[in-house]
Amino acid sequence: PRYASPEQLLGHSITVASDIAQLGLLIYEVLTGEALNPSETLANAIQRAADGRSLRVELERAQELPREVLPIIEQCLRAEPNDRYADANSLKADIKAYLDGYPVVAVGQSAGYRFRKFIGRNLPATIIAVAAVVAIFGSTAWYIVQVTQQRDEAQRQTRLAEESLDFLAGMFEASDPDIAQDHELSAIDVLDLGAEKIETELADQAEIQMKLYFTVGKTYWRLGQLEKAEKAVRKLDDINEELYGADIGPRFDALNLLANIVANQGDTESATRMQEELAQYSEQQLGPGHIRTLKVKNNLAISYWTAGRLDDAQALYEDVFARKVETLGPQEESTLTTAINLSQLYISLGEPE
């Protein structure tokens, strides 16, 4: 249910509003690198849709997003289709407004908010004007330093987010009526457009290239577009390798995602080889009980099981389960999932006890 709109979950007709919901999920994933509410089950998602409850961003994640971007995402994800953006152009307009320093429709249009946006667009002139007033009372230099530091810190924290949003806004250009004449764009259409643009338009911005390739690849993977996912992630790993050489550390997340994609494509041998290398690296660098180590080992156990190496899978599952109980607790969802997998493996081995 990860990319399904409420009306899709309930079996209702699919409209432009459904695509807007998917685009909202895509924007969230581009900015955070993670899917929204990945642990929600299909049954819970259907119940949420039936209750008319909107998919919400967790408070911890909401605090990490630019303040005016959160309402944009939330408007895309409203439970009622009519409460979302009317079309991709309206969504693009709000993203562009944020990037250009103008009021965002999803935030509201209060006088105070519009004034703050005016100040933001005219920050250099505003600093000079305020400095002139403060000079009357002294401490001008201190004030200028404080304002400049706050501005620089805010710019540093939001730079990647804004570059990602700017790139997405450019991708939405293809949803204009004179460009997309036959149909409204879906999330996959936007991903296809983005994958084409990342290499050509961001060639001199390796950091944002890697971020977008990773998110595009992971989203393709979750949508079942395995060949496209592999292509995006291999391009990401090429950039990583060019920048950092053969060191696994900076390439860890990309290689882990690539191993999952390859495994889903049925190449268990290649997936196993990558996962064994990642597991060894993670255990040495982060420790055997680290959550990243446990995730890689869990995936490796699945690969062993798929390849018929049941004894190896059992030993690994038992190790992962014991460490999860110790690190995460026996009732944590990840621990319980491993317990279920281990139980099923025992049954396969003829050890139901």
mmCIF file of C-alpha atoms in Angstrom:
data_model
loop_
_atom_site.group_PDB
_atom_site.id
_atom_site.type_symbol
_atom_site.label_atom_id
_atom_site.label_comp_id
_atom_site.label_asym_id
_atom_site.label_seq_id
_atom_site.Cartn_x
_atom_site.Cartn_y
_atom_site.Cartn_z
ATOM 1 C CA PRO A 1 0.000 0.000 0.000
ATOM 2 C CA ARG A 2 3.040 2.303 0.144
ATOM 3 C CA TYR A 3 2.174 4.389 -2.925
ATOM 4 C CA ALA A 4 -1.590 3.841 -3.042
ATOM 5 C CA SER A 5 -3.948 6.780 -2.553
ATOM 6 C CA PRO A 6 -6.933 6.396 -0.200
ATOM 7 C CA GLU A 7 -9.341 6.016 -3.122
ATOM 8 C CA GLN A 8 -7.146 3.307 -4.656
ATOM 9 C CA LEU A 9 -7.132 1.425 -1.358
ATOM 10 C CA LEU A 10 -10.937 1.567 -1.260
ATOM 11 C CA GLY A 11 -11.349 0.494 -4.894
ATOM 12 C CA HIS A 12 -12.763 3.823 -6.031
ATOM 13 C CA SER A 13 -12.068 5.488 -9.379
ATOM 14 C CA ILE A 14 -8.555 6.841 -9.900
ATOM 15 C CA THR A 15 -8.228 10.507 -10.880
ATOM 16 C CA VAL A 16 -5.561 13.193 -11.092
ATOM 17 C CA ALA A 17 -5.851 13.467 -7.309
ATOM 18 C CA SER A 18 -4.441 9.937 -6.998
ATOM 19 C CA ASP A 19 -1.349 11.001 -8.928
ATOM 20 C CA ILE A 20 -1.000 14.056 -6.672
ATOM 21 C CA ALA A 21 -0.957 11.753 -3.640
ATOM 22 C CA GLN A 22 1.803 9.654 -5.240
ATOM 23 C CA LEU A 23 3.792 12.784 -6.076
ATOM 24 C CA GLY A 24 3.506 13.930 -2.458
ATOM 25 C CA LEU A 25 4.963 10.621 -1.303
ATOM 26 C CA LEU A 26 7.732 10.985 -3.876
ATOM 27 C CA ILE A 27 8.621 14.502 -2.661
ATOM 28 C CA TYR A 28 8.775 13.239 0.926
ATOM 29 C CA GLU A 29 11.064 10.391 -0.074
ATOM 30 C CA VAL A 30 13.346 12.652 -2.118
ATOM 31 C CA LEU A 31 13.816 14.981 0.862
ATOM 32 C CA THR A 32 14.173 12.370 3.603
ATOM 33 C CA GLY A 33 15.561 9.357 1.749
ATOM 34 C CA GLU A 34 12.895 7.183 3.368
ATOM 35 C CA ALA A 35 9.365 6.085 2.556
ATOM 36 C CA LEU A 36 6.546 7.580 4.604
ATOM 37 C CA ASN A 37 5.156 5.115 7.154
ATOM 38 C CA PRO A 38 6.829 2.025 5.617
ATOM 39 C CA SER A 39 5.625 -0.305 8.363
ATOM 40 C CA GLU A 40 1.910 0.305 7.729
ATOM 41 C CA THR A 41 0.173 -2.915 6.730
ATOM 42 C CA LEU A 42 -2.356 -3.158 3.912
ATOM 43 C CA ALA A 43 -5.171 -3.762 6.417
ATOM 44 C CA ASN A 44 -4.221 -0.674 8.435
ATOM 45 C CA ALA A 45 -3.913 1.441 5.279
ATOM 46 C CA ILE A 46 -7.404 0.404 4.126
ATOM 47 C CA GLN A 47 -8.822 1.158 7.568
ATOM 48 C CA ARG A 48 -7.147 4.594 7.547
ATOM 49 C CA ALA A 49 -8.673 5.335 4.141
ATOM 50 C CA ALA A 50 -12.113 4.121 5.257
ATOM 51 C CA ASP A 51 -11.932 6.346 8.340
ATOM 52 C CA GLY A 52 -11.021 9.361 6.221
ATOM 53 C CA ARG A 53 -7.725 9.861 8.023
ATOM 54 C CA SER A 54 -4.873 11.477 6.115
ATOM 55 C CA LEU A 55 -1.410 9.944 6.033
ATOM 56 C CA ARG A 56 0.663 12.046 8.446
ATOM 57 C CA VAL A 57 4.342 12.855 8.707
ATOM 58 C CA GLU A 58 5.763 11.843 12.091
ATOM 59 C CA LEU A 59 6.719 14.743 14.348
ATOM 60 C CA GLU A 60 10.419 13.847 14.382
ATOM 61 C CA ARG A 61 10.555 13.805 10.578
ATOM 62 C CA ALA A 62 8.364 16.907 10.283
ATOM 63 C CA GLN A 63 10.913 18.871 12.300
ATOM 64 C CA GLU A 64 13.641 17.909 9.819
ATOM 65 C CA LEU A 65 11.734 19.207 6.781
ATOM 66 C CA PRO A 66 11.759 22.873 5.704
ATOM 67 C CA ARG A 67 8.879 24.532 7.547
ATOM 68 C CA GLU A 68 6.942 25.531 4.428
ATOM 69 C CA VAL A 69 7.504 22.239 2.604
ATOM 70 C CA LEU A 70 5.622 20.153 5.183
ATOM 71 C CA PRO A 71 2.232 21.766 4.344
ATOM 72 C CA ILE A 72 2.900 21.120 0.648
ATOM 73 C CA ILE A 73 3.407 17.403 1.329
ATOM 74 C CA GLU A 74 0.417 17.283 3.667
ATOM 75 C CA GLN A 75 -1.883 18.877 1.086
ATOM 76 C CA CYS A 76 -0.842 16.214 -1.425
ATOM 77 C CA LEU A 77 -1.730 13.507 1.093
ATOM 78 C CA ARG A 78 -5.148 14.719 2.244
ATOM 79 C CA ALA A 79 -7.646 11.877 2.603
ATOM 80 C CA GLU A 80 -10.276 13.707 0.557
ATOM 81 C CA PRO A 81 -9.199 14.002 -3.118
ATOM 82 C CA ASN A 82 -10.804 17.437 -3.511
ATOM 83 C CA ASP A 83 -8.632 18.773 -0.690
ATOM 84 C CA ARG A 84 -5.414 18.007 -2.574
ATOM 85 C CA TYR A 85 -3.814 20.129 -5.271
ATOM 86 C CA ALA A 86 -6.014 20.360 -8.361
ATOM 87 C CA ASP A 87 -3.227 19.179 -10.649
ATOM 88 C CA ALA A 88 0.545 18.856 -10.962
ATOM 89 C CA ASN A 89 0.831 22.471 -12.125
ATOM 90 C CA SER A 90 -0.698 23.727 -8.863
ATOM 91 C CA LEU A 91 1.731 21.595 -6.901
ATOM 92 C CA LYS A 92 4.629 22.838 -9.013
ATOM 93 C CA ALA A 93 3.524 26.454 -8.468
ATOM 94 C CA ASP A 94 3.685 26.036 -4.677
ATOM 95 C CA ILE A 95 7.126 24.421 -4.872
ATOM 96 C CA LYS A 96 8.370 27.263 -7.063
ATOM 97 C CA ALA A 97 6.843 29.824 -4.706
ATOM 98 C CA TYR A 98 8.782 28.311 -1.821
ATOM 99 C CA LEU A 99 12.027 28.234 -3.779
ATOM 100 C CA ASP A 100 11.610 31.840 -4.962
ATOM 101 C CA GLY A 101 10.693 33.172 -1.521
ATOM 102 C CA TYR A 102 7.005 33.860 -2.206
ATOM 103 C CA PRO A 103 4.049 32.776 -0.035
ATOM 104 C CA VAL A 104 3.080 29.116 -0.354
ATOM 105 C CA VAL A 105 -0.649 28.546 -0.864
ATOM 106 C CA ALA A 106 -0.646 25.407 1.305
ATOM 107 C CA VAL A 107 0.667 27.427 4.272
ATOM 108 C CA GLY A 108 -2.027 30.105 4.109
ATOM 109 C CA GLN A 109 -2.105 33.767 3.188
ATOM 110 C CA SER A 110 -2.109 35.632 6.505
ATOM 111 C CA ALA A 111 -0.695 39.161 6.547
ATOM 112 C CA GLY A 112 2.051 38.170 8.985
ATOM 113 C CA TYR A 113 3.167 35.252 6.834
ATOM 114 C CA ARG A 114 3.223 37.348 3.655
ATOM 115 C CA PHE A 115 5.268 40.008 5.444
ATOM 116 C CA ARG A 116 7.823 37.430 6.594
ATOM 117 C CA LYS A 117 8.136 36.188 3.016
ATOM 118 C CA PHE A 118 8.712 39.762 1.842
ATOM 119 C CA ILE A 119 11.465 40.130 4.419
ATOM 120 C CA GLY A 120 13.021 36.866 3.248
ATOM 121 C CA ARG A 121 13.050 37.941 -0.407
ATOM 122 C CA ASN A 122 14.632 41.241 0.519
ATOM 123 C CA LEU A 123 16.973 40.041 3.255
ATOM 124 C CA PRO A 124 20.079 42.123 2.358
ATOM 125 C CA ALA A 125 18.080 45.364 2.237
ATOM 126 C CA THR A 126 16.240 44.408 5.413
ATOM 127 C CA ILE A 127 19.499 43.758 7.285
ATOM 128 C CA ILE A 128 20.775 47.182 6.281
ATOM 129 C CA ALA A 129 17.552 48.876 7.346
ATOM 130 C CA VAL A 130 17.439 47.077 10.694
ATOM 131 C CA ALA A 131 21.121 47.754 11.248
ATOM 132 C CA ALA A 132 20.513 51.446 10.757
ATOM 133 C CA VAL A 133 17.847 51.424 13.435
ATOM 134 C CA VAL A 134 19.890 49.319 15.829
ATOM 135 C CA ALA A 135 22.852 51.655 15.340
ATOM 136 C CA ILE A 136 20.916 54.331 17.148
ATOM 137 C CA PHE A 137 20.981 52.184 20.249
ATOM 138 C CA GLY A 138 24.420 50.630 19.711
ATOM 139 C CA SER A 139 25.481 46.946 19.379
ATOM 140 C CA THR A 140 25.076 47.087 15.598
ATOM 141 C CA ALA A 141 28.070 44.857 14.883
ATOM 142 C CA TRP A 142 26.809 42.172 17.267
ATOM 143 C CA TYR A 143 23.378 42.211 15.645
ATOM 144 C CA ILE A 144 24.756 41.940 12.123
ATOM 145 C CA VAL A 145 26.922 38.966 13.130
ATOM 146 C CA GLN A 146 23.967 37.206 14.731
ATOM 147 C CA VAL A 147 21.677 37.730 11.758
ATOM 148 C CA THR A 148 24.355 36.632 9.296
ATOM 149 C CA GLN A 149 25.158 33.484 11.263
ATOM 150 C CA GLN A 150 21.505 32.511 11.501
ATOM 151 C CA ARG A 151 21.019 33.139 7.799
ATOM 152 C CA ASP A 152 24.073 31.085 6.820
ATOM 153 C CA GLU A 153 23.045 28.190 9.062
ATOM 154 C CA ALA A 154 19.520 28.171 7.633
ATOM 155 C CA GLN A 155 20.884 28.245 4.110
ATOM 156 C CA ARG A 156 23.247 25.370 4.850
ATOM 157 C CA GLN A 157 20.497 23.178 6.310
ATOM 158 C CA THR A 158 18.032 23.767 3.475
ATOM 159 C CA ARG A 159 20.392 23.813 0.469
ATOM 160 C CA LEU A 160 20.014 20.142 -0.438
ATOM 161 C CA ALA A 161 16.273 20.224 0.185
ATOM 162 C CA GLU A 162 15.829 23.243 -2.065
ATOM 163 C CA GLU A 163 17.981 21.776 -4.824
ATOM 164 C CA SER A 164 15.911 18.594 -4.665
ATOM 165 C CA LEU A 165 12.665 20.542 -4.808
ATOM 166 C CA ASP A 166 13.938 22.721 -7.624
ATOM 167 C CA PHE A 167 14.799 19.601 -9.580
ATOM 168 C CA LEU A 168 11.344 18.122 -8.929
ATOM 169 C CA ALA A 169 9.704 21.357 -10.057
ATOM 170 C CA GLY A 170 11.590 21.081 -13.325
ATOM 171 C CA MET A 171 10.375 17.512 -13.708
ATOM 172 C CA PHE A 172 6.783 18.700 -13.264
ATOM 173 C CA GLU A 173 7.156 20.944 -16.305
ATOM 174 C CA ALA A 174 6.318 17.882 -18.402
ATOM 175 C CA SER A 175 2.875 17.773 -16.819
ATOM 176 C CA ASP A 176 1.877 21.029 -18.554
ATOM 177 C CA PRO A 177 -1.066 20.419 -20.906
ATOM 178 C CA ASP A 178 0.932 21.254 -24.032
ATOM 179 C CA ILE A 179 3.650 18.757 -23.074
ATOM 180 C CA ALA A 180 1.715 15.849 -21.545
ATOM 181 C CA GLN A 181 -1.199 15.839 -23.954
ATOM 182 C CA ASP A 182 -2.410 12.294 -23.572
ATOM 183 C CA HIS A 183 -2.490 11.733 -19.821
ATOM 184 C CA GLU A 184 -1.717 13.134 -16.412
ATOM 185 C CA LEU A 185 1.666 12.075 -15.114
ATOM 186 C CA SER A 186 1.912 9.353 -12.494
ATOM 187 C CA ALA A 187 4.738 8.969 -9.995
ATOM 188 C CA ILE A 188 6.461 6.533 -12.391
ATOM 189 C CA ASP A 189 6.224 9.070 -15.230
ATOM 190 C CA VAL A 190 7.852 11.699 -13.018
ATOM 191 C CA LEU A 191 10.562 9.224 -12.022
ATOM 192 C CA ASP A 192 11.247 8.466 -15.680
ATOM 193 C CA LEU A 193 11.610 12.160 -16.444
ATOM 194 C CA GLY A 194 13.826 12.661 -13.433
ATOM 195 C CA ALA A 195 16.107 9.764 -14.264
ATOM 196 C CA GLU A 196 16.719 11.321 -17.670
ATOM 197 C CA LYS A 197 17.504 14.745 -16.220
ATOM 198 C CA ILE A 198 19.740 13.793 -13.275
ATOM 199 C CA GLU A 199 22.697 12.845 -15.429
ATOM 200 C CA THR A 200 22.547 15.813 -17.824
ATOM 201 C CA GLU A 201 21.308 18.700 -15.684
ATOM 202 C CA LEU A 202 23.160 17.917 -12.448
ATOM 203 C CA ALA A 203 26.502 16.766 -13.857
ATOM 204 C CA ASP A 204 28.394 19.341 -11.787
ATOM 205 C CA GLN A 205 26.505 18.642 -8.543
ATOM 206 C CA ALA A 206 27.622 15.207 -7.410
ATOM 207 C CA GLU A 207 26.084 15.478 -3.942
ATOM 208 C CA ILE A 208 22.575 16.172 -5.165
ATOM 209 C CA GLN A 209 23.035 13.683 -8.031
ATOM 210 C CA MET A 210 23.773 10.892 -5.549
ATOM 211 C CA LYS A 211 20.848 11.849 -3.304
ATOM 212 C CA LEU A 212 18.392 11.832 -6.194
ATOM 213 C CA TYR A 213 19.735 8.670 -7.838
ATOM 214 C CA PHE A 214 19.358 6.855 -4.517
ATOM 215 C CA THR A 215 15.775 8.010 -3.978
ATOM 216 C CA VAL A 216 14.752 7.410 -7.588
ATOM 217 C CA GLY A 217 16.323 3.943 -7.522
ATOM 218 C CA LYS A 218 14.693 2.994 -4.237
ATOM 219 C CA THR A 219 11.294 4.260 -5.373
ATOM 220 C CA TYR A 220 11.551 2.362 -8.657
ATOM 221 C CA TRP A 221 12.422 -0.760 -6.628
ATOM 222 C CA ARG A 222 9.405 -0.368 -4.373
ATOM 223 C CA LEU A 223 7.172 0.130 -7.392
ATOM 224 C CA GLY A 224 8.493 -3.084 -8.937
ATOM 225 C CA GLN A 225 10.421 -1.329 -11.718
ATOM 226 C CA LEU A 226 13.515 -3.446 -11.138
ATOM 227 C CA GLU A 227 15.484 -2.754 -14.327
ATOM 228 C CA LYS A 228 15.039 1.001 -13.935
ATOM 229 C CA ALA A 229 15.942 0.729 -10.251
ATOM 230 C CA GLU A 230 19.152 -1.142 -11.009
ATOM 231 C CA LYS A 231 20.165 1.378 -13.678
ATOM 232 C CA ALA A 232 19.688 4.336 -11.321
ATOM 233 C CA VAL A 233 21.548 2.735 -8.414
ATOM 234 C CA ARG A 234 24.454 1.599 -10.584
ATOM 235 C CA LYS A 235 24.865 5.188 -11.792
ATOM 236 C CA LEU A 236 24.864 6.289 -8.157
ATOM 237 C CA ASP A 237 27.546 3.730 -7.310
ATOM 238 C CA ASP A 238 29.636 4.861 -10.283
ATOM 239 C CA ILE A 239 29.656 8.406 -8.865
ATOM 240 C CA ASN A 240 30.431 7.081 -5.395
ATOM 241 C CA GLU A 241 33.312 4.997 -6.693
ATOM 242 C CA GLU A 242 34.674 7.904 -8.720
ATOM 243 C CA LEU A 243 34.672 10.118 -5.627
ATOM 244 C CA TYR A 244 35.688 7.636 -2.934
ATOM 245 C CA GLY A 245 37.341 4.741 -4.740
ATOM 246 C CA ALA A 246 36.705 1.174 -3.632
ATOM 247 C CA ASP A 247 35.962 2.121 0.002
ATOM 248 C CA ILE A 248 32.664 0.468 0.943
ATOM 249 C CA GLY A 249 31.797 3.038 3.614
ATOM 250 C CA PRO A 250 30.412 5.843 1.411
ATOM 251 C CA ARG A 251 28.923 3.258 -0.960
ATOM 252 C CA PHE A 252 27.252 1.157 1.739
ATOM 253 C CA ASP A 253 23.644 2.296 1.287
ATOM 254 C CA ALA A 254 23.828 2.165 -2.500
ATOM 255 C CA LEU A 255 25.366 -1.320 -2.506
ATOM 256 C CA ASN A 256 22.814 -2.572 0.011
ATOM 257 C CA LEU A 257 19.960 -1.282 -2.137
ATOM 258 C CA LEU A 258 21.572 -2.747 -5.244
ATOM 259 C CA ALA A 259 21.858 -6.143 -3.539
ATOM 260 C CA ASN A 260 18.129 -6.057 -2.725
ATOM 261 C CA ILE A 261 17.270 -5.146 -6.310
ATOM 262 C CA VAL A 262 19.483 -7.884 -7.731
ATOM 263 C CA ALA A 263 17.961 -10.397 -5.313
ATOM 264 C CA ASN A 264 14.445 -9.462 -6.455
ATOM 265 C CA GLN A 265 15.579 -9.948 -10.052
ATOM 266 C CA GLY A 266 16.433 -13.546 -9.188
ATOM 267 C CA ASP A 267 20.226 -13.251 -9.228
ATOM 268 C CA THR A 268 20.672 -14.761 -5.786
ATOM 269 C CA GLU A 269 24.359 -15.534 -6.316
ATOM 270 C CA SER A 270 25.310 -11.906 -7.011
ATOM 271 C CA ALA A 271 23.056 -10.622 -4.231
ATOM 272 C CA THR A 272 24.586 -13.059 -1.746
ATOM 273 C CA ARG A 273 28.109 -12.048 -2.688
ATOM 274 C CA MET A 274 27.350 -8.350 -2.160
ATOM 275 C CA GLN A 275 25.496 -8.950 1.100
ATOM 276 C CA GLU A 276 28.335 -11.069 2.527
ATOM 277 C CA GLU A 277 30.795 -8.270 1.772
ATOM 278 C CA LEU A 278 28.484 -5.649 3.291
ATOM 279 C CA ALA A 279 27.816 -7.763 6.377
ATOM 280 C CA GLN A 280 31.531 -8.255 6.977
ATOM 281 C CA TYR A 281 32.251 -4.552 6.550
ATOM 282 C CA SER A 282 29.375 -3.461 8.800
ATOM 283 C CA GLU A 283 30.297 -5.924 11.540
ATOM 284 C CA GLN A 284 33.901 -4.722 11.547
ATOM 285 C CA GLN A 285 33.130 -1.007 11.357
ATOM 286 C CA LEU A 286 29.878 -0.694 13.317
ATOM 287 C CA GLY A 287 29.755 -3.825 15.451
ATOM 288 C CA PRO A 288 27.707 -7.032 15.318
ATOM 289 C CA GLY A 289 24.740 -5.534 17.176
ATOM 290 C CA HIS A 290 24.404 -2.359 15.120
ATOM 291 C CA ILE A 291 21.021 -1.974 13.400
ATOM 292 C CA ARG A 292 22.642 -1.655 9.964
ATOM 293 C CA THR A 293 24.593 -4.858 10.524
ATOM 294 C CA LEU A 294 21.446 -6.671 11.585
ATOM 295 C CA LYS A 295 19.512 -5.453 8.533
ATOM 296 C CA VAL A 296 22.204 -6.627 6.128
ATOM 297 C CA LYS A 297 22.523 -9.985 7.876
ATOM 298 C CA ASN A 298 18.754 -10.421 7.790
ATOM 299 C CA ASN A 299 18.789 -9.857 4.013
ATOM 300 C CA LEU A 300 21.722 -12.237 3.689
ATOM 301 C CA ALA A 301 19.780 -14.913 5.592
ATOM 302 C CA ILE A 302 16.944 -14.519 3.092
ATOM 303 C CA SER A 303 19.404 -14.997 0.227
ATOM 304 C CA TYR A 304 20.845 -18.114 1.874
ATOM 305 C CA TRP A 305 17.333 -19.481 2.295
ATOM 306 C CA THR A 306 16.450 -18.732 -1.338
ATOM 307 C CA ALA A 307 19.641 -20.467 -2.494
ATOM 308 C CA GLY A 308 18.786 -23.559 -0.453
ATOM 309 C CA ARG A 309 21.545 -22.971 2.123
ATOM 310 C CA LEU A 310 19.165 -23.604 4.993
ATOM 311 C CA ASP A 311 21.786 -24.344 7.643
ATOM 312 C CA ASP A 312 23.579 -21.077 6.888
ATOM 313 C CA ALA A 313 20.262 -19.226 6.937
ATOM 314 C CA GLN A 314 19.367 -20.769 10.312
ATOM 315 C CA ALA A 315 22.667 -19.820 11.926
ATOM 316 C CA LEU A 316 22.381 -16.258 10.670
ATOM 317 C CA TYR A 317 18.724 -15.839 11.629
ATOM 318 C CA GLU A 318 19.415 -17.141 15.135
ATOM 319 C CA ASP A 319 22.281 -14.676 15.541
ATOM 320 C CA VAL A 320 20.215 -11.757 14.232
ATOM 321 C CA PHE A 321 17.236 -12.665 16.404
ATOM 322 C CA ALA A 322 19.321 -12.916 19.585
ATOM 323 C CA ARG A 323 20.993 -9.568 18.918
ATOM 324 C CA LYS A 324 17.678 -7.870 18.082
ATOM 325 C CA VAL A 325 16.178 -9.114 21.341
ATOM 326 C CA GLU A 326 19.169 -7.662 23.185
ATOM 327 C CA THR A 327 19.364 -4.396 21.225
ATOM 328 C CA LEU A 328 15.768 -3.590 20.261
ATOM 329 C CA GLY A 329 13.749 -5.663 22.686
ATOM 330 C CA PRO A 330 11.597 -8.774 22.184
ATOM 331 C CA GLN A 331 8.396 -6.885 21.307
ATOM 332 C CA GLU A 332 9.830 -4.562 18.657
ATOM 333 C CA GLU A 333 8.277 -5.171 15.218
ATOM 334 C CA SER A 334 11.607 -5.955 13.544
ATOM 335 C CA THR A 335 12.401 -8.536 16.229
ATOM 336 C CA LEU A 336 9.011 -10.185 15.833
ATOM 337 C CA THR A 337 9.402 -10.321 12.057
ATOM 338 C CA THR A 338 12.728 -12.115 12.427
ATOM 339 C CA ALA A 339 11.124 -14.509 14.908
ATOM 340 C CA ILE A 340 8.404 -15.356 12.382
ATOM 341 C CA ASN A 341 10.980 -15.923 9.636
ATOM 342 C CA LEU A 342 13.038 -18.132 11.908
ATOM 343 C CA SER A 343 9.965 -20.155 12.861
ATOM 344 C CA GLN A 344 9.116 -20.705 9.210
ATOM 345 C CA LEU A 345 12.681 -21.790 8.548
ATOM 346 C CA TYR A 346 12.531 -24.299 11.429
ATOM 347 C CA ILE A 347 9.413 -25.759 9.807
ATOM 348 C CA SER A 348 11.246 -26.046 6.484
ATOM 349 C CA LEU A 349 14.049 -27.872 8.289
ATOM 350 C CA GLY A 350 11.559 -30.193 10.001
ATOM 351 C CA GLU A 351 12.113 -28.577 13.395
ATOM 352 C CA PRO A 352 8.661 -27.116 14.257
ATOM 353 C CA GLU A 353 9.552 -26.921 17.942
#
